[in-house]
Tab-separated table of C-alpha atoms in Angstrom:
chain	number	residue	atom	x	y	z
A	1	UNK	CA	70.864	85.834	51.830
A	2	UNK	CA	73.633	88.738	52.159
A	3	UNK	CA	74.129	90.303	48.496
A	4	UNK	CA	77.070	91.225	47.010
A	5	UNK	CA	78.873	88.488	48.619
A	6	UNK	CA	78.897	85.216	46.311
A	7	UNK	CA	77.785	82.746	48.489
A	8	UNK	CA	78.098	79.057	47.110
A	9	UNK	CA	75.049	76.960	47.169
A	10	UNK	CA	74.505	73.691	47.040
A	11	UNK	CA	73.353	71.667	43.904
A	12	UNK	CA	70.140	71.160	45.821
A	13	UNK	CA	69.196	74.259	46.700
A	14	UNK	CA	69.709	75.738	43.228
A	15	UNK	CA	67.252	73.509	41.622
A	16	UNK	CA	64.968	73.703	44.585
A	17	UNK	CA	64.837	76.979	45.735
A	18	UNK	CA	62.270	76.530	48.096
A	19	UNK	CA	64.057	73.698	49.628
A	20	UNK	CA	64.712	76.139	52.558
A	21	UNK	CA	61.632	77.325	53.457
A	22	UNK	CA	60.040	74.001	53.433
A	23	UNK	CA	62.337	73.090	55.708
A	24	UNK	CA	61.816	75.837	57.868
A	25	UNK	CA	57.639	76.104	57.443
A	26	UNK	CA	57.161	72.643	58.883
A	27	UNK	CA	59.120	72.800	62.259
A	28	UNK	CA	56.582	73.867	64.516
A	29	UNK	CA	54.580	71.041	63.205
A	30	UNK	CA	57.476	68.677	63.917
A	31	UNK	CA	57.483	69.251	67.439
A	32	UNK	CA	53.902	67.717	67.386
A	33	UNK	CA	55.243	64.341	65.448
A	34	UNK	CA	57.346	63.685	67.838
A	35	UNK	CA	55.236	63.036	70.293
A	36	UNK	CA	52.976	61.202	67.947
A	37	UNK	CA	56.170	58.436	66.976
A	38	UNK	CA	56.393	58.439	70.768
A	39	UNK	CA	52.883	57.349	71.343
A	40	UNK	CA	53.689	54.763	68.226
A	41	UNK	CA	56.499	53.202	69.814
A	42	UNK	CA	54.860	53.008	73.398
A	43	UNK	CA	52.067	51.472	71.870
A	44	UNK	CA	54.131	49.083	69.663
A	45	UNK	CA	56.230	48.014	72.794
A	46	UNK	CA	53.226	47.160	74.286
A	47	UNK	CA	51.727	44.988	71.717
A	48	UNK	CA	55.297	42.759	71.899
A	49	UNK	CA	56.529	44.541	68.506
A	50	UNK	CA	60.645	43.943	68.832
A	51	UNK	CA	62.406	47.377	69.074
A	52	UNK	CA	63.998	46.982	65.281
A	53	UNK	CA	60.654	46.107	64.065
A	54	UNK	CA	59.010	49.423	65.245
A	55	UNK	CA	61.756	51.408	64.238
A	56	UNK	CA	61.965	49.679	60.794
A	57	UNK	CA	57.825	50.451	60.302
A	58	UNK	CA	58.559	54.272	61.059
A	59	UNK	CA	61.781	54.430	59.070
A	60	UNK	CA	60.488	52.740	55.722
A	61	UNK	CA	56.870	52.990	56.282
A	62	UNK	CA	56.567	56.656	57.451
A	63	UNK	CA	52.452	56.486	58.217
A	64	UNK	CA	51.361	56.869	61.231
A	65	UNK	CA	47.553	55.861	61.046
A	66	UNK	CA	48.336	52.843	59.154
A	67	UNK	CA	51.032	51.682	61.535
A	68	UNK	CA	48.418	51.909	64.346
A	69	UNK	CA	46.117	50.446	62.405
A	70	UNK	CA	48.013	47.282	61.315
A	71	UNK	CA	49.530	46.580	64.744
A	72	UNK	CA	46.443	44.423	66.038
A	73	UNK	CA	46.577	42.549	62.627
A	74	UNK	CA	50.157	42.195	62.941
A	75	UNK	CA	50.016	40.829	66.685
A	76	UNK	CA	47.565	38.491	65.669
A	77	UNK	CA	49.604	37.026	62.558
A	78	UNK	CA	47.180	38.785	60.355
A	79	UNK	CA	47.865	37.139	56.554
A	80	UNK	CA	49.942	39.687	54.352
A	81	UNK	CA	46.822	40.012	52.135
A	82	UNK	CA	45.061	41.247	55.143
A	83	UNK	CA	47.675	43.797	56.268
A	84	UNK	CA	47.875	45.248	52.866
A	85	UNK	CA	44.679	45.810	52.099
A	86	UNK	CA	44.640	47.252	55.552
A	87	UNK	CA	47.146	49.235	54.881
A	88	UNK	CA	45.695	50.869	51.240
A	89	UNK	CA	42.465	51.829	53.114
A	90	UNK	CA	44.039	53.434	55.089
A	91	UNK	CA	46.644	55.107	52.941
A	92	UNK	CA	44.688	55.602	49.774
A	93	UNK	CA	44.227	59.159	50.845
A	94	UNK	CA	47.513	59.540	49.332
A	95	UNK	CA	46.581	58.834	46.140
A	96	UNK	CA	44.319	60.991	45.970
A	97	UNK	CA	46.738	63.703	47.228
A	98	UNK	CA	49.280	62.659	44.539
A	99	UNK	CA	46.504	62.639	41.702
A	100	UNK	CA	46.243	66.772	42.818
A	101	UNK	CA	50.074	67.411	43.127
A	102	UNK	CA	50.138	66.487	39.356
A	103	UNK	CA	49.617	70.186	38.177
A	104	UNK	CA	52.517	71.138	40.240
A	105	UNK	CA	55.119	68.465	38.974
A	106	UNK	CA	53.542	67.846	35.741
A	107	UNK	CA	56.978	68.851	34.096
A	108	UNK	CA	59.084	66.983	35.700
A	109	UNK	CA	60.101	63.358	34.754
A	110	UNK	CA	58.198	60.563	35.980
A	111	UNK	CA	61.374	59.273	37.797
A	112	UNK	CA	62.249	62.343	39.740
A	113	UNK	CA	58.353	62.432	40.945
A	114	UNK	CA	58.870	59.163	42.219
A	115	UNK	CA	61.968	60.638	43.969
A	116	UNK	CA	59.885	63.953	45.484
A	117	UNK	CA	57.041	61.754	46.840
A	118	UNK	CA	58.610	59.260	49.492
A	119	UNK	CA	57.268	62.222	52.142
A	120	UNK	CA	54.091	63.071	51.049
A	121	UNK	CA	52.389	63.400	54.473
A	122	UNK	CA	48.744	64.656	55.845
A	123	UNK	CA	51.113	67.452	57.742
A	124	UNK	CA	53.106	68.997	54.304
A	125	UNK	CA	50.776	68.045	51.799
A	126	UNK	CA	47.805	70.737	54.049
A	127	UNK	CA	50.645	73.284	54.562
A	128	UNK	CA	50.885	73.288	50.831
A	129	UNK	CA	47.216	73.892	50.399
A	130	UNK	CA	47.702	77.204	51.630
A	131	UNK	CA	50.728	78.619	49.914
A	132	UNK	CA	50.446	80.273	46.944
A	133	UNK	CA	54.298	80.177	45.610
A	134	UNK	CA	54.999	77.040	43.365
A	135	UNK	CA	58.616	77.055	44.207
A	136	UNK	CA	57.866	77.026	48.639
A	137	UNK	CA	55.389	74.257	47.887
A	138	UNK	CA	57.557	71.805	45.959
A	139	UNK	CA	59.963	72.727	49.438
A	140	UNK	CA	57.287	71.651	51.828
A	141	UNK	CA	56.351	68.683	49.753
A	142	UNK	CA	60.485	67.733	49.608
A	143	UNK	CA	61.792	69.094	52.698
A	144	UNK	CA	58.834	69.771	54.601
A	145	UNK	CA	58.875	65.571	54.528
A	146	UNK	CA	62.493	64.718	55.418
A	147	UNK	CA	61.442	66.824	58.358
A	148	UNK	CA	58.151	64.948	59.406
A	149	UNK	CA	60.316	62.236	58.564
A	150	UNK	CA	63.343	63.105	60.724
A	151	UNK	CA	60.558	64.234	63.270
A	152	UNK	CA	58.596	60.813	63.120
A	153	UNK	CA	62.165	58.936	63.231
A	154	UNK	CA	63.055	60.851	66.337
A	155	UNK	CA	59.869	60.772	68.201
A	156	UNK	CA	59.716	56.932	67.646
A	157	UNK	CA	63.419	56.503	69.379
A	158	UNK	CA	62.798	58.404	72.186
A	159	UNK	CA	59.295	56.686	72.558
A	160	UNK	CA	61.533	53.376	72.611
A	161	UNK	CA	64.112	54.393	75.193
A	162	UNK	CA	62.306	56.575	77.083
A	163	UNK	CA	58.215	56.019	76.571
A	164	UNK	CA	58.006	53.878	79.920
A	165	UNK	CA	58.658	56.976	82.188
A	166	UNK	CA	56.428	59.701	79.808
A	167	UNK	CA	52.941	57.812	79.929
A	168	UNK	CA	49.910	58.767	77.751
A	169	UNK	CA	51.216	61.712	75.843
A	170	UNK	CA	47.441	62.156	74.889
A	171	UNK	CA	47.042	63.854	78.187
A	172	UNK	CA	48.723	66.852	77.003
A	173	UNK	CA	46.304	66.933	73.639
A	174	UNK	CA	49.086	65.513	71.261
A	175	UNK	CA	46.683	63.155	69.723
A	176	UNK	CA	44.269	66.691	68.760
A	177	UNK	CA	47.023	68.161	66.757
A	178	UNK	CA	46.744	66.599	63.280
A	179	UNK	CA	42.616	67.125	62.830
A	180	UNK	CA	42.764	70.948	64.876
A	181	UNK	CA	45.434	71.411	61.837
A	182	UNK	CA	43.711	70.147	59.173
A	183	UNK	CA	40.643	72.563	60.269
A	184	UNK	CA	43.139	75.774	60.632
A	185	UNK	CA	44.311	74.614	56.882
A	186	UNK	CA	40.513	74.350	55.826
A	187	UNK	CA	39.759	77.886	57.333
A	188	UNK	CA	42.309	79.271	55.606
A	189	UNK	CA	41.720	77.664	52.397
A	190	UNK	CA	38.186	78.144	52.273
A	191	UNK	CA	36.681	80.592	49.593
A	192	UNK	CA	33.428	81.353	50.429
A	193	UNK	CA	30.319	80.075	48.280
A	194	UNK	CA	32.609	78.045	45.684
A	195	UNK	CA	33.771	75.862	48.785
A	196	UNK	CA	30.699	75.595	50.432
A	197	UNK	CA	28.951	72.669	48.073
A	198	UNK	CA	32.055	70.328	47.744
A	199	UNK	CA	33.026	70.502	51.020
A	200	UNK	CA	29.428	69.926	52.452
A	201	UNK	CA	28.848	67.272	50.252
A	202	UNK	CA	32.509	65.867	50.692
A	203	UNK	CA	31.914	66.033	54.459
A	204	UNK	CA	28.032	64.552	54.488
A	205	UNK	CA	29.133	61.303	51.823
A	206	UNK	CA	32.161	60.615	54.101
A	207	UNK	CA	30.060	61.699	57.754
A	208	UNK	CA	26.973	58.986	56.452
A	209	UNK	CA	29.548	56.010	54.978
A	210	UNK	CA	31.897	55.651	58.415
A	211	UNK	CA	28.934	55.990	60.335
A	212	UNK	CA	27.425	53.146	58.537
A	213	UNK	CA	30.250	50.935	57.298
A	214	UNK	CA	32.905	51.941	59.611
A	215	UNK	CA	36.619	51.596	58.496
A	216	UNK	CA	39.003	53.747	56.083
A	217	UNK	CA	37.000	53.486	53.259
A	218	UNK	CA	34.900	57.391	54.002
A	219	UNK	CA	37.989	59.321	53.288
A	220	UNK	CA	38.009	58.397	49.541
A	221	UNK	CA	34.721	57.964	48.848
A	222	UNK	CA	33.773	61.204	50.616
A	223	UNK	CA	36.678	63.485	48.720
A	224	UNK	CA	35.928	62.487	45.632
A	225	UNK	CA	32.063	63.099	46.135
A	226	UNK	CA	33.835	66.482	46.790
A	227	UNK	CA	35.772	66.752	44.027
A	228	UNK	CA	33.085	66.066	41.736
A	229	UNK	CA	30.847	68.321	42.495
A	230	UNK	CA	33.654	71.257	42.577
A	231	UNK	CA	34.221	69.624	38.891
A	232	UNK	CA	30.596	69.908	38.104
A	233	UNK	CA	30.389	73.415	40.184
A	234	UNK	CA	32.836	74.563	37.948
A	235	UNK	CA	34.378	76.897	40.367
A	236	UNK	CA	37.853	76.843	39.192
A	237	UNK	CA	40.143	77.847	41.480
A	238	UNK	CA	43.254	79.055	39.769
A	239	UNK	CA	46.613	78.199	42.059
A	240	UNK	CA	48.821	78.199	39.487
A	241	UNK	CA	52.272	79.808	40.450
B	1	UNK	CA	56.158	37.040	65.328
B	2	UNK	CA	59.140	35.065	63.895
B	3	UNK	CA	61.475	37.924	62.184
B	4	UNK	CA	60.761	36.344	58.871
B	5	UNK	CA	57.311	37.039	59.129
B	6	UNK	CA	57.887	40.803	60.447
B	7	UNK	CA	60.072	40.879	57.541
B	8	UNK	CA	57.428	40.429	54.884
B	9	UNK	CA	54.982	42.833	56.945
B	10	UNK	CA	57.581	45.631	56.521
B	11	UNK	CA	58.272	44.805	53.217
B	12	UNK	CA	54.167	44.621	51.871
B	13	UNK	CA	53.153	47.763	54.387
B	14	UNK	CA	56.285	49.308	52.734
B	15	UNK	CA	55.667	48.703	49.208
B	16	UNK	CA	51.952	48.990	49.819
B	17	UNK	CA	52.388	52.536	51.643
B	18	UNK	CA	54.751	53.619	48.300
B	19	UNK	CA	52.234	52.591	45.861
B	20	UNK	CA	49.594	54.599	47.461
B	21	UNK	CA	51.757	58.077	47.462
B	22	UNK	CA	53.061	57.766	43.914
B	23	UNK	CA	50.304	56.414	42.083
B	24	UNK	CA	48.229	59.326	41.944
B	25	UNK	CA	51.099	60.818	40.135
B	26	UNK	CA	51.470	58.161	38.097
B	27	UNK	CA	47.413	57.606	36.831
B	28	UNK	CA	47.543	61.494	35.894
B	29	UNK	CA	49.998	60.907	33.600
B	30	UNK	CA	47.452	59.459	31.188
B	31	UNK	CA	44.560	62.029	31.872
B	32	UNK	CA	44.370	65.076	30.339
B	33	UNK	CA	44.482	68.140	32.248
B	34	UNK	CA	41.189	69.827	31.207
B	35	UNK	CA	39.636	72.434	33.042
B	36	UNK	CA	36.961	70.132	34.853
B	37	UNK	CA	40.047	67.360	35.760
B	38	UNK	CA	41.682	71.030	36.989
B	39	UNK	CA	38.741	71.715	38.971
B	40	UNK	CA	37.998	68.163	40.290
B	41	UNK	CA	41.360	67.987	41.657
B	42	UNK	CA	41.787	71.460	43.192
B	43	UNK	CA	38.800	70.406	44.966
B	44	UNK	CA	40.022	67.632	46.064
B	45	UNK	CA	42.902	68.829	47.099
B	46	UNK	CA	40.351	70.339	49.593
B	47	UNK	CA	38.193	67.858	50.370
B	48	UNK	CA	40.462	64.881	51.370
B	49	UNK	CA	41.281	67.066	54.651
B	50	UNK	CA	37.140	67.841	55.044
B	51	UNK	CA	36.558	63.779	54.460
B	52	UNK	CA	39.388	63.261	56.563
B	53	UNK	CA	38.777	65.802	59.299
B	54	UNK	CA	34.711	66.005	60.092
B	55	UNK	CA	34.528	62.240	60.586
B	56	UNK	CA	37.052	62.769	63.326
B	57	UNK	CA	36.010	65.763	65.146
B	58	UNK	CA	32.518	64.427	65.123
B	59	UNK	CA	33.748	60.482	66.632
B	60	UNK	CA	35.635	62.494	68.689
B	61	UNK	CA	35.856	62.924	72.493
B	62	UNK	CA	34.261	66.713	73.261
B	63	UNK	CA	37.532	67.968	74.303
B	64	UNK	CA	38.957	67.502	71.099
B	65	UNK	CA	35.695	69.312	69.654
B	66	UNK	CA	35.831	72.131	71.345
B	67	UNK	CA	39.147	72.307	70.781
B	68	UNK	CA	38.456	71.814	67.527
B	69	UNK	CA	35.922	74.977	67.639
B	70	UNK	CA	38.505	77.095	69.854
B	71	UNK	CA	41.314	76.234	66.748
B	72	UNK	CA	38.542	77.431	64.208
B	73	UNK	CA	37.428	80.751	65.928
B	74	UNK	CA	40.706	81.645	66.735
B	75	UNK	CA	42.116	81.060	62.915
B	76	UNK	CA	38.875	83.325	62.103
B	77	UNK	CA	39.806	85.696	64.452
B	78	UNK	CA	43.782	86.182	63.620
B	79	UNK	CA	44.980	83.680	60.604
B	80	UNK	CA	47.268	82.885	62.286
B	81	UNK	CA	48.405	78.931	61.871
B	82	UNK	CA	50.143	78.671	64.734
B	83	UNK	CA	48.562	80.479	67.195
B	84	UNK	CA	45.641	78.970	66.216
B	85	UNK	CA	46.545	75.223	66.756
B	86	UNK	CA	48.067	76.404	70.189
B	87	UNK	CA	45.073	77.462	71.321
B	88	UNK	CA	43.146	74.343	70.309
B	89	UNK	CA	45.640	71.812	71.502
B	90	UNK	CA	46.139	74.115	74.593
B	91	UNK	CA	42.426	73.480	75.150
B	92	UNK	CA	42.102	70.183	74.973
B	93	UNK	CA	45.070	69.247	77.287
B	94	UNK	CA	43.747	71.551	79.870
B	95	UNK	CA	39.712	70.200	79.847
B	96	UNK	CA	41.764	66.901	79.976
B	97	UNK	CA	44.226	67.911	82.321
B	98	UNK	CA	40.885	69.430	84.827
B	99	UNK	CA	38.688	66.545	84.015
């Protein structure tokens, strides 16, 4: 910003100052969610979904996995029991996520948590893994998800009008993105010896339970094997801003 | 699929998919923040992508694994994000692409 000159920001950005760079941090990873709503809506089309239905799912929704993981249950008149116990398998990774954003947002009231959380995706909740300033990661966590979300939104409208003439956007690796991510956000956030237990551990419970049992189940189980035995490691990793 | 029964799916996978992000938040509010809940969840923090991640890569077609391994060595290499997701993506839509 140019000093000197008083330049009038909004109400937002002065009590989110990192509002901006959130914003900012996640668009190269947007371009890859569009594709991904694209494949969603392709998908969705074929399975008979109506066109308000899909874009209902990715507007108030806003998971990917789960969508594609519901859809068969859907198109088979799955019971509403089913589909939401479907869909907490495969979401519970978020609370999980949410139980570790605490620390950050402990200060805040439990109402305007509730407000900051509506976009807590895989995609902003790694980038903030990696950033050491408090103020950019409550931006990622905010903005960084009205982006996904605007990205997801997007990507899921085009797949309606248009998916018939792109075909399988897999061909052009689109469906690599998200776990080639996660392991550039594990390199980068990995410490040496203190990570090497939890993660091994983390990565053998959740490796040995989907190979067994299958289903959504691993990712929980397995991370908070993890967690555990960082607790019991005692390795405190201080990313306090 | 009558549209009253799509209805209710978007409402439950809605209010389902809600519950999930804000309840973490929510059951920390009655746990103290000692220095082992501290280091549980920064590892955690961690090892929701590894539980998330390795079960993939390994289930995975072996373009997206060497991809995968490109990404890695690459973010080694530079630490660079970006250029390091570019170069796995890049490789698995071009084994694809020859395949």
């Amino acid at each position: 910003m140019p000093s000197g000159k008083p330049l009038k920001r909004s109400v937002m950005a002065n009590h989110y100052p990192g509002i901006r760079y959130g914003a900012l941090a996640v668009l190269p990873f947007c371009i890859t969610v569009v594709p991904f709503g694209i494949a969603w809506a392709v998908a969705a089309q074929a399975a008979g979904f109506p066109d308000w239905m899909t874009m209902a799912m990715s507007v108030f929704v806003f998971a990917g996995a789960s969508q594609f993981a519901a859809m068969e249950l859907i198109g088979a008149q799955g019971s509403l029991l089913a589909i939401a116990l479907l869909t907490f398998a495969v979401n519970a990774r978020h609370v999980l996520m949410g139980t570790t954003l605490y620390p950050d947002l402990r200060h805040r009231s439990f109402a305007r948590q509730c407000a900051m959380v509506p976009t807590l995706t895989d995609a902003n909740y790694a980038l903030m893994q990696t950033e050491p300033s408090l103020t950019r990661r409550i931006g990622l966590l905010m903005a960084g998800g009205w982006m996904i979300w605007l990205a997801w939104v997007l990507g899921t409208m085009i797949g309606l009008l248009f998916g018939g003439v792109l075909g399988d956007t897999n061909r052009f690796g689109f469906d690599a993105v998200m776990p080639i991510f996660f392991l550039v956000v594990l390199v980068a956030a990995y410490k040496g010896r203190p990570s090497l237990l939890p993660w091994t551990s983390a990565a053998l419970v959740a490796v040995a339970w989907h190979q067994a049992l299958g289903g959504y189940w691993h990712v929980l189980v397995g991370a908070v094997v993890g967690g555990a035995v960082n607790a019991w490691q005692g390795a405190r990793v201080d990313r306090d801003a | 699929m009558t549209p009253e029964y799509l209805l209710a799916v978007l409402a439950v996978m809605t209010a389902v998919t809600y519950a999930t992000r804000v309840s973490g938040l929510a059951a920390m509010r009655f746990v103290p923040l000692t220095p082992m809940v501290r280091d549980f969840l920064s590892g955690m923090a961690n090892t929701v992508l590894v539980a998330l991640v390795v079960p993939v890569m390994i289930g995975g077609d072996w373009p997206v694994r060497l991809g995968g391994a490109v990404a890695i060595a690459v973010m080694v290499a530079t630490r660079n994000n970006l250029a390091s997701i570019v170069a796995g993506v890049a490789t698995v839509a071009m084994i694809r692409g020859v395949v």
